[in-house]
Amino acid sequence: MIELTTSPQAEKVFLAGLITQDLSRFEAELSLDELGNLAHAAGATVVGSELQKRPAPHPAFFFGSGKAREIGALARGAGAGTLILDQDLTPAQERNLERTTRLKVLDRSELILDIFASRARTREARLQVELAQYQYLLPRLAGMWGHLSRTGGGIGTRGPGETQLETDRRLVRTRLSSLKKRLRTVERHRRLVRSRRSSTYRVALGGYTNVGKSTLMNSLARTRLPVADQPFVTLDSTTRKLYLGEGLSVLITDTIGFVQRLPHHLVASFHSTLEEVREADLLLVVADASSPQIEKDLVVVDETLESIGAGEIEKIVVLNKMDLVGDHRSLQAMAARYEPGCLSVSALRRIGLSDLRIMMRSRIHTTGHLLGYANSLQGNGTGTEA
Ligand SMILES: Nc1nc2c(ncn2[C@@H]2O[C@H](COP(=O)(O)OP(=O)(O)OP(=O)(O)O)[C@@H](O)[C@H]2O)c(=O)[nH]1
Ligand SMILES: [Mg+2]
């Protein structure tokens, strides 16, 4: 287990969001709770929050301008130096809000990008996060320089600012194309490794973040992947051979989790990591059975899988953390909703794992021959590294 703690000088942040026609108060509150968890994962302390009811975001200020001033005063009064918005902002909204509230303003995408940047460990994950960050930055450069020339004001700021903007745009574009080139090399390597494994049946763990995917991988395949009660602990993919009994072995991959409104830049730049999911023959869609949000989370997972081209892959829904659910009837009712191909387990307490292996075997027997996986159906590996 890795330690992910908040530093004593944690940045104090205030959270804010909208209740709109598409988002009820209850949903907006749950979403704000999740934003709080994300802020905590980024090392911040949440000192307060506020929601405003509006049919749609104000095009210039996001909130009404009076409400924006009020939120600024509330946040500064609570000691916050940063305001984090639950929805995404246009570059103009972000700039106007910074001026009105006199706070540093971040939106949900920036916060998620920040967590990814601090957690990325492998070369591939770092390249992918950097690519997403620069893509996010590019349309905002103009505002940054406009902002500087306004605040700096006076002689000598505007001209150099604009020249600098062109220079910066060029630098960012050059960096973007170099990152894309380096990622293509990593992707080629990954494809090569995958093509060597192409005769073996592939299973991928997918699901919302923090539901226990890596814990399940560790329990099934005897890996020692980092696990923590934090979102986005896993940002890479790890593949191992897994023996399922009765002469069947498969490759199993643990990878990145999803969250609602995952920034599209991130989904696009994590293309090669997510390819491990897209190319799987079977997905174990892991869900947290103890979460009050389970149904909504599963909808987000389905939508994300669809958006990355993995919507049609065979699935088993794994209701994890069953040890935290006291009411077994509600668990059975939940499992019945996702039948056929759903079962309850506890990855941590190793409950239900044999049933999961049996269910996987039966799926592979139904589809593996059709897919021509001779190795899977004859292998006898023992969970060693692939
Ligand atoms: N009680 C209980 N806790 C569990 C179980 N499985 C996982 N956890 C806990 O849930 C938290 C998240 O587990 P991870 O395995 O890191 O979850 P993940 O889905 O890989 O999360 P990310 O990689 O961050 O997306 C950790 O604190 C685990 O100890 C379970 O069956 N029961
Ligand atoms: Mg994980």
Coordinates of C-alpha atoms and ligand atoms in Angstrom, one line a residue:
M1 CA 0.0 0.0 0.0
I2 CA 1.4 3.4 -0.9
E3 CA 1.1 6.5 1.4
L4 CA -0.7 9.4 -0.2
T5 CA -1.0 12.1 2.5
T6 CA -1.9 15.8 2.5
S7 CA 1.0 18.1 3.4
P8 CA 0.7 20.3 6.5
Q9 CA 0.9 23.4 4.2
A10 CA -1.9 22.1 2.0
E11 CA -3.4 24.6 -0.4
K12 CA -6.8 25.8 0.9
V13 CA -9.5 25.5 -1.8
F14 CA -13.2 26.5 -2.1
L15 CA -15.5 24.4 -4.3
A16 CA -18.3 25.7 -6.4
G17 CA -20.7 24.4 -9.0
L18 CA -24.1 24.8 -10.7
I19 CA -27.4 23.1 -10.3
T20 CA -28.8 23.2 -13.9
Q21 CA -31.6 21.7 -15.9
D22 CA -29.4 18.7 -16.5
L23 CA -28.1 18.3 -12.9
S24 CA -30.4 18.1 -9.9
R25 CA -29.4 19.5 -6.5
F26 CA -28.8 16.0 -5.2
E27 CA -26.6 15.1 -8.2
A28 CA -24.7 18.4 -8.0
E29 CA -24.0 17.8 -4.3
L30 CA -22.7 14.3 -4.9
S31 CA -20.6 15.6 -7.8
L32 CA -19.2 18.3 -5.5
D33 CA -18.3 15.6 -2.9
E34 CA -16.4 13.8 -5.6
L35 CA -14.7 17.0 -6.5
G36 CA -13.7 17.4 -2.9
N37 CA -12.1 13.9 -3.0
L38 CA -10.3 14.8 -6.2
A39 CA -9.0 18.1 -4.5
H40 CA -7.8 16.1 -1.5
A41 CA -6.0 13.7 -3.9
A42 CA -4.3 16.7 -5.4
G43 CA -3.0 17.6 -1.8
A44 CA -5.5 20.4 -1.1
T45 CA -7.7 21.1 1.9
V46 CA -11.4 22.0 1.2
V47 CA -12.5 24.9 3.3
G48 CA -16.0 25.4 1.9
S49 CA -18.4 25.0 -1.0
E50 CA -21.3 26.7 -2.7
L51 CA -23.8 25.8 -5.5
Q52 CA -25.9 28.2 -7.6
K53 CA -29.1 27.3 -9.4
R54 CA -29.1 28.5 -13.0
P55 CA -30.6 27.0 -16.2
A56 CA -27.1 27.1 -17.8
P57 CA -23.7 28.6 -17.1
H58 CA -23.4 32.4 -17.7
P59 CA -21.3 32.8 -20.9
A60 CA -18.9 35.3 -19.4
F61 CA -18.8 34.7 -15.7
F62 CA -20.1 31.1 -15.4
F63 CA -22.2 32.2 -12.3
G64 CA -24.1 35.5 -12.4
S65 CA -21.7 38.3 -11.9
G66 CA -23.2 39.1 -8.4
K67 CA -23.0 35.5 -7.4
A68 CA -19.4 35.3 -8.6
R69 CA -18.5 38.3 -6.3
E70 CA -20.3 36.6 -3.4
I71 CA -18.5 33.3 -3.9
G72 CA -15.2 35.2 -4.0
A73 CA -15.9 36.9 -0.7
L74 CA -17.1 33.6 0.9
A75 CA -14.0 31.7 -0.3
R76 CA -11.5 34.4 0.8
G77 CA -13.3 34.7 4.1
A78 CA -12.8 31.0 4.6
G79 CA -9.1 31.4 3.9
A80 CA -9.1 29.9 0.4
G81 CA -6.6 31.0 -2.2
T82 CA -8.1 28.8 -4.9
L83 CA -11.6 28.3 -6.3
I84 CA -12.3 25.0 -8.0
L85 CA -15.3 24.7 -10.3
D86 CA -17.1 21.4 -10.7
Q87 CA -17.8 22.0 -14.4
D88 CA -15.4 22.9 -17.1
L89 CA -14.8 26.6 -17.9
T90 CA -14.1 28.4 -21.2
P91 CA -10.8 30.3 -21.1
A92 CA -12.8 33.6 -21.0
Q93 CA -15.0 32.4 -18.0
E94 CA -11.8 31.3 -16.2
R95 CA -10.2 34.7 -16.7
N96 CA -13.3 36.7 -15.8
L97 CA -13.8 34.6 -12.6
E98 CA -10.2 35.1 -11.5
R99 CA -10.7 38.9 -11.9
T100 CA -14.0 39.0 -10.1
T101 CA -13.2 36.6 -7.2
R102 CA -9.5 37.6 -6.9
L103 CA -8.7 33.9 -6.5
K104 CA -6.8 31.4 -8.5
V105 CA -9.5 29.5 -10.5
L106 CA -9.3 25.9 -11.7
D107 CA -11.9 23.8 -13.4
R108 CA -12.5 20.1 -13.0
S109 CA -10.3 19.1 -16.0
E110 CA -7.4 21.1 -14.6
L111 CA -7.7 19.5 -11.3
I112 CA -7.8 16.0 -12.8
L113 CA -4.8 16.8 -15.0
D114 CA -2.9 18.0 -11.9
I115 CA -3.6 14.7 -10.1
F116 CA -2.5 12.7 -13.2
A117 CA 0.7 14.8 -13.5
S118 CA 1.6 14.2 -9.8
R119 CA 0.9 10.5 -10.1
A120 CA 2.3 9.6 -13.5
R121 CA 5.3 7.3 -12.9
T122 CA 6.2 5.5 -16.2
R123 CA 7.6 7.3 -19.2
E124 CA 4.5 6.5 -21.2
A125 CA 2.1 7.9 -18.5
R126 CA 4.3 11.1 -18.2
L127 CA 4.3 11.7 -21.9
Q128 CA 0.5 11.2 -22.1
V129 CA -0.2 13.6 -19.2
E130 CA 2.2 16.2 -20.6
L131 CA 0.4 15.9 -24.0
A132 CA -3.0 16.5 -22.4
Q133 CA -1.7 19.4 -20.4
Y134 CA -0.2 21.2 -23.4
Q135 CA -3.4 20.6 -25.4
Y136 CA -5.4 22.1 -22.5
L137 CA -3.0 25.1 -22.3
L138 CA -2.8 26.0 -26.0
P139 CA -6.2 27.8 -26.3
R140 CA -5.6 29.5 -22.9
L141 CA -2.3 31.1 -23.8
A142 CA -3.9 34.2 -25.4
G143 CA -5.8 34.8 -22.2
M144 CA -2.8 34.4 -20.0
W145 CA -0.8 37.0 -22.0
G146 CA -3.9 39.3 -22.2
H147 CA -4.2 38.9 -18.5
L148 CA -0.6 39.8 -17.8
S149 CA -0.7 42.9 -20.0
R150 CA -3.8 44.1 -18.2
T151 CA -2.5 43.5 -14.7
G152 CA 1.0 44.7 -15.5
G153 CA -0.4 47.5 -17.5
G154 CA 1.4 50.5 -19.0
I155 CA 4.3 50.9 -21.4
G156 CA 6.2 47.8 -22.5
T157 CA 3.8 45.2 -21.4
R158 CA 1.3 44.8 -24.3
G159 CA 3.7 44.7 -27.2
P160 CA 6.2 42.2 -25.8
G161 CA 3.2 40.3 -24.3
E162 CA 1.7 39.7 -27.8
T163 CA 5.1 38.9 -29.3
Q164 CA 5.7 36.5 -26.5
L165 CA 2.3 34.9 -27.1
E166 CA 3.3 34.0 -30.6
T167 CA 6.6 32.7 -29.4
D168 CA 4.9 30.6 -26.7
R169 CA 2.3 29.3 -29.1
R170 CA 5.1 28.1 -31.4
L171 CA 7.0 26.6 -28.5
V172 CA 3.8 24.7 -27.3
R173 CA 3.1 23.4 -30.8
T174 CA 6.7 22.2 -31.2
R175 CA 6.5 20.5 -27.9
L176 CA 3.2 18.9 -28.8
S177 CA 4.5 17.5 -32.0
S178 CA 7.6 16.1 -30.2
L179 CA 5.4 14.5 -27.5
K180 CA 3.2 12.9 -30.2
K181 CA 6.2 11.6 -32.0
R182 CA 7.6 10.0 -28.8
L183 CA 4.3 8.6 -27.9
R184 CA 4.0 6.9 -31.3
T185 CA 7.3 5.2 -30.6
V186 CA 5.9 3.9 -27.2
E187 CA 2.7 2.8 -29.0
R188 CA 4.6 0.9 -31.6
H189 CA 6.5 -1.0 -28.9
R190 CA 3.3 -1.7 -27.0
R191 CA 1.7 -3.1 -30.2
L192 CA 4.7 -5.3 -30.8
V193 CA 4.5 -6.7 -27.3
R194 CA 0.7 -7.3 -27.8
S195 CA 1.2 -9.0 -31.1
R196 CA 3.5 -11.5 -29.4
R197 CA 0.7 -12.3 -27.0
S198 CA -2.0 -12.3 -29.7
S199 CA -2.7 -16.1 -29.4
T200 CA -3.7 -15.8 -25.8
Y201 CA -7.2 -14.8 -24.5
R202 CA -7.1 -11.3 -23.0
V203 CA -9.1 -10.1 -20.0
A204 CA -9.0 -6.4 -18.9
L205 CA -10.2 -4.9 -15.6
G206 CA -12.2 -1.8 -16.1
G207 CA -14.4 0.5 -14.0
Y208 CA -14.7 3.7 -12.0
T209 CA -11.7 4.9 -10.1
N210 CA -11.1 3.6 -6.6
V211 CA -13.5 0.6 -6.9
G212 CA -10.7 -2.0 -6.2
K213 CA -9.5 -3.0 -9.7
S214 CA -5.8 -3.2 -8.6
T215 CA -6.7 -5.0 -5.4
L216 CA -8.6 -7.6 -7.5
M217 CA -5.6 -7.9 -9.9
N218 CA -3.3 -8.4 -6.8
S219 CA -5.6 -11.1 -5.4
L220 CA -6.1 -13.0 -8.7
A221 CA -2.7 -12.7 -10.3
R222 CA -0.4 -12.3 -7.2
T223 CA 0.9 -9.0 -8.4
R224 CA 1.9 -6.3 -5.9
L225 CA 0.4 -3.2 -7.6
P226 CA 0.0 -0.1 -5.5
V227 CA -3.4 0.3 -3.9
A228 CA -4.8 3.2 -1.9
D229 CA -8.2 4.7 -1.0
Q230 CA -7.6 7.6 -3.5
P231 CA -8.7 8.2 -7.0
F232 CA -6.3 7.6 -9.9
V233 CA -3.7 5.6 -8.1
T234 CA -3.2 3.5 -11.3
L235 CA -2.2 5.4 -14.4
D236 CA -0.5 2.7 -16.4
S237 CA -1.4 -0.8 -17.5
T238 CA 0.1 -3.9 -16.1
T239 CA -0.4 -7.3 -17.8
R240 CA 0.2 -10.7 -16.2
K241 CA -0.5 -14.3 -17.1
L242 CA -3.3 -15.7 -15.0
Y243 CA -4.1 -19.4 -14.6
L244 CA -7.8 -20.0 -14.2
G245 CA -7.7 -23.8 -13.5
E246 CA -8.7 -26.7 -15.8
G247 CA -5.9 -26.0 -18.2
L248 CA -7.0 -22.5 -18.9
S249 CA -4.7 -19.5 -18.8
V250 CA -5.3 -15.9 -19.9
L251 CA -3.6 -12.5 -19.8
I252 CA -5.1 -10.1 -17.4
T253 CA -4.6 -6.3 -17.5
D254 CA -5.1 -3.8 -14.8
T255 CA -5.4 -0.2 -16.0
I256 CA -6.6 3.3 -15.4
G257 CA -10.0 4.0 -13.9
F258 CA -12.7 6.3 -15.0
V259 CA -14.5 9.2 -13.5
Q260 CA -17.5 11.3 -14.6
R261 CA -16.5 14.0 -17.0
L262 CA -13.0 12.7 -17.6
P263 CA -11.3 15.4 -19.6
H264 CA -11.5 14.5 -23.3
H265 CA -7.8 15.6 -23.8
L266 CA -6.8 12.9 -21.2
V267 CA -8.9 10.2 -22.8
A268 CA -7.4 11.1 -26.2
S269 CA -3.8 11.3 -25.0
F270 CA -4.1 8.0 -22.9
H271 CA -5.0 6.3 -26.2
S272 CA -2.3 3.7 -26.0
T273 CA -2.9 2.8 -22.4
L274 CA -6.6 2.5 -23.1
E275 CA -5.9 0.3 -26.1
E276 CA -5.3 -2.5 -23.6
V277 CA -9.0 -2.3 -22.7
R278 CA -10.1 -1.8 -26.3
E279 CA -8.3 -4.9 -27.4
A280 CA -9.5 -7.2 -24.6
D281 CA -11.7 -10.2 -25.3
L282 CA -13.5 -9.9 -22.0
L283 CA -13.9 -7.0 -19.6
L284 CA -14.3 -7.4 -15.9
V285 CA -16.2 -4.3 -15.1
V286 CA -15.5 -3.8 -11.4
A287 CA -17.9 -1.7 -9.3
D288 CA -18.0 -0.7 -5.6
A289 CA -21.1 -2.5 -4.2
S290 CA -20.9 -0.3 -1.1
S291 CA -21.2 3.0 -3.0
P292 CA -24.5 4.8 -3.0
Q293 CA -23.6 5.9 -6.5
I294 CA -23.0 2.5 -8.0
E295 CA -25.6 2.7 -10.7
K296 CA -24.6 6.1 -11.9
D297 CA -20.9 5.1 -11.8
L298 CA -21.7 2.0 -14.0
V299 CA -23.5 4.3 -16.5
V300 CA -20.4 6.6 -16.6
V301 CA -18.2 3.4 -17.1
D302 CA -20.5 2.2 -20.0
E303 CA -20.4 5.6 -21.6
T304 CA -16.6 5.9 -21.3
L305 CA -16.1 2.4 -22.7
E306 CA -18.4 3.3 -25.6
S307 CA -16.4 6.5 -26.2
I308 CA -13.1 4.6 -26.5
G309 CA -14.5 1.9 -28.8
A310 CA -14.8 -0.8 -26.2
G311 CA -18.6 -0.8 -25.9
E312 CA -19.2 -4.1 -27.7
I313 CA -16.7 -6.2 -25.7
E314 CA -18.1 -9.1 -23.6
K315 CA -18.5 -8.1 -19.9
I316 CA -18.7 -9.6 -16.5
V317 CA -19.9 -7.1 -13.8
V318 CA -18.0 -7.7 -10.6
L319 CA -19.7 -6.1 -7.6
N320 CA -16.6 -5.7 -5.3
K321 CA -16.3 -4.7 -1.6
M322 CA -19.2 -7.0 -0.7
D323 CA -17.7 -7.3 2.8
L324 CA -18.9 -3.7 3.3
V325 CA -22.5 -4.4 2.4
G326 CA -24.4 -5.6 5.5
D327 CA -27.7 -6.2 3.7
H328 CA -27.2 -9.4 1.6
R329 CA -30.7 -9.1 0.1
S330 CA -29.9 -5.7 -1.4
L331 CA -26.7 -7.2 -2.7
Q332 CA -28.6 -10.0 -4.4
A333 CA -31.1 -7.5 -5.8
M334 CA -28.3 -5.5 -7.2
A335 CA -26.6 -8.5 -8.7
A336 CA -29.9 -9.5 -10.3
R337 CA -30.1 -6.2 -12.1
Y338 CA -26.9 -6.9 -13.9
E339 CA -27.6 -10.5 -14.7
P340 CA -26.5 -12.5 -16.6
G341 CA -22.8 -12.2 -16.0
C342 CA -22.7 -10.5 -12.6
L343 CA -21.3 -11.7 -9.3
S344 CA -20.4 -10.3 -5.9
V345 CA -16.8 -10.5 -4.5
S346 CA -14.5 -9.0 -2.0
A347 CA -11.1 -8.6 -3.6
L348 CA -9.6 -7.5 -0.3
R349 CA -11.0 -10.4 1.8
R350 CA -10.7 -12.8 -1.2
I351 CA -14.3 -13.8 -1.1
G352 CA -16.0 -15.1 -4.3
L353 CA -12.8 -15.3 -6.3
S354 CA -13.3 -19.0 -7.2
D355 CA -16.8 -18.2 -8.5
L356 CA -15.2 -15.4 -10.6
R357 CA -12.7 -17.9 -12.0
I358 CA -15.5 -20.3 -12.9
M359 CA -17.5 -17.6 -14.6
M360 CA -14.5 -16.5 -16.6
R361 CA -13.7 -20.1 -17.6
S362 CA -17.3 -20.6 -18.7
R363 CA -17.2 -17.4 -20.8
I364 CA -13.9 -18.4 -22.4
H365 CA -15.2 -21.9 -23.2
T366 CA -18.2 -20.3 -25.0
T367 CA -16.2 -17.7 -26.9
G368 CA -12.5 -18.7 -26.8
H369 CA -12.7 -21.5 -29.3
L370 CA -14.7 -19.2 -31.6
L371 CA -11.9 -16.6 -31.3
G372 CA -9.3 -19.3 -32.0
Y373 CA -7.4 -19.0 -28.7
A374 CA -5.5 -22.3 -28.8
N375 CA -2.9 -21.2 -26.1
S376 CA -5.5 -20.1 -23.6
L377 CA -7.4 -23.4 -23.9
Q378 CA -4.3 -25.6 -23.5
G379 CA -2.0 -23.5 -21.3
N380 CA -1.2 -24.3 -17.7
G381 CA 0.6 -21.2 -16.5
T382 CA 0.6 -20.3 -12.8
G383 CA 0.2 -16.6 -12.7
T384 CA 3.8 -15.8 -13.6
E385 CA 4.8 -12.6 -15.3
A386 CA 3.8 -12.4 -19.0
Ligands
LIG1 N1 -13.5 -3.2 2.2 C1 -12.9 -3.4 1.0 N2 -12.1 -2.6 0.5 C2 -11.6 -2.8 -0.7 C3 -11.9 -4.0 -1.5 N3 -11.2 -3.9 -2.6 C4 -10.5 -2.8 -2.6 N4 -10.7 -2.1 -1.5 C5 -10.1 -0.8 -1.1 O1 -10.5 0.2 -2.0 C6 -9.5 1.1 -2.2 C7 -9.2 1.3 -3.6 O2 -8.6 0.1 -4.1 P1 -7.7 0.0 -5.5 O3 -7.5 -1.4 -5.7 O4 -6.6 1.0 -5.4 O5 -8.8 0.6 -6.5 P2 -8.6 0.9 -8.1 O6 -9.9 0.6 -8.7 O7 -7.5 0.2 -8.6 O8 -8.4 2.5 -8.0 P3 -7.6 3.5 -9.1 O9 -6.4 2.7 -9.6 O10 -7.2 4.6 -8.2 O11 -8.6 3.8 -10.1 C8 -8.3 0.7 -1.3 O12 -8.3 1.3 -0.1 C9 -8.6 -0.8 -1.2 O13 -8.0 -1.4 0.0 C10 -12.8 -4.9 -0.9 O14 -13.1 -5.9 -1.4 N5 -13.3 -4.6 0.4
MG2 MG -5.7 0.9 -9.4

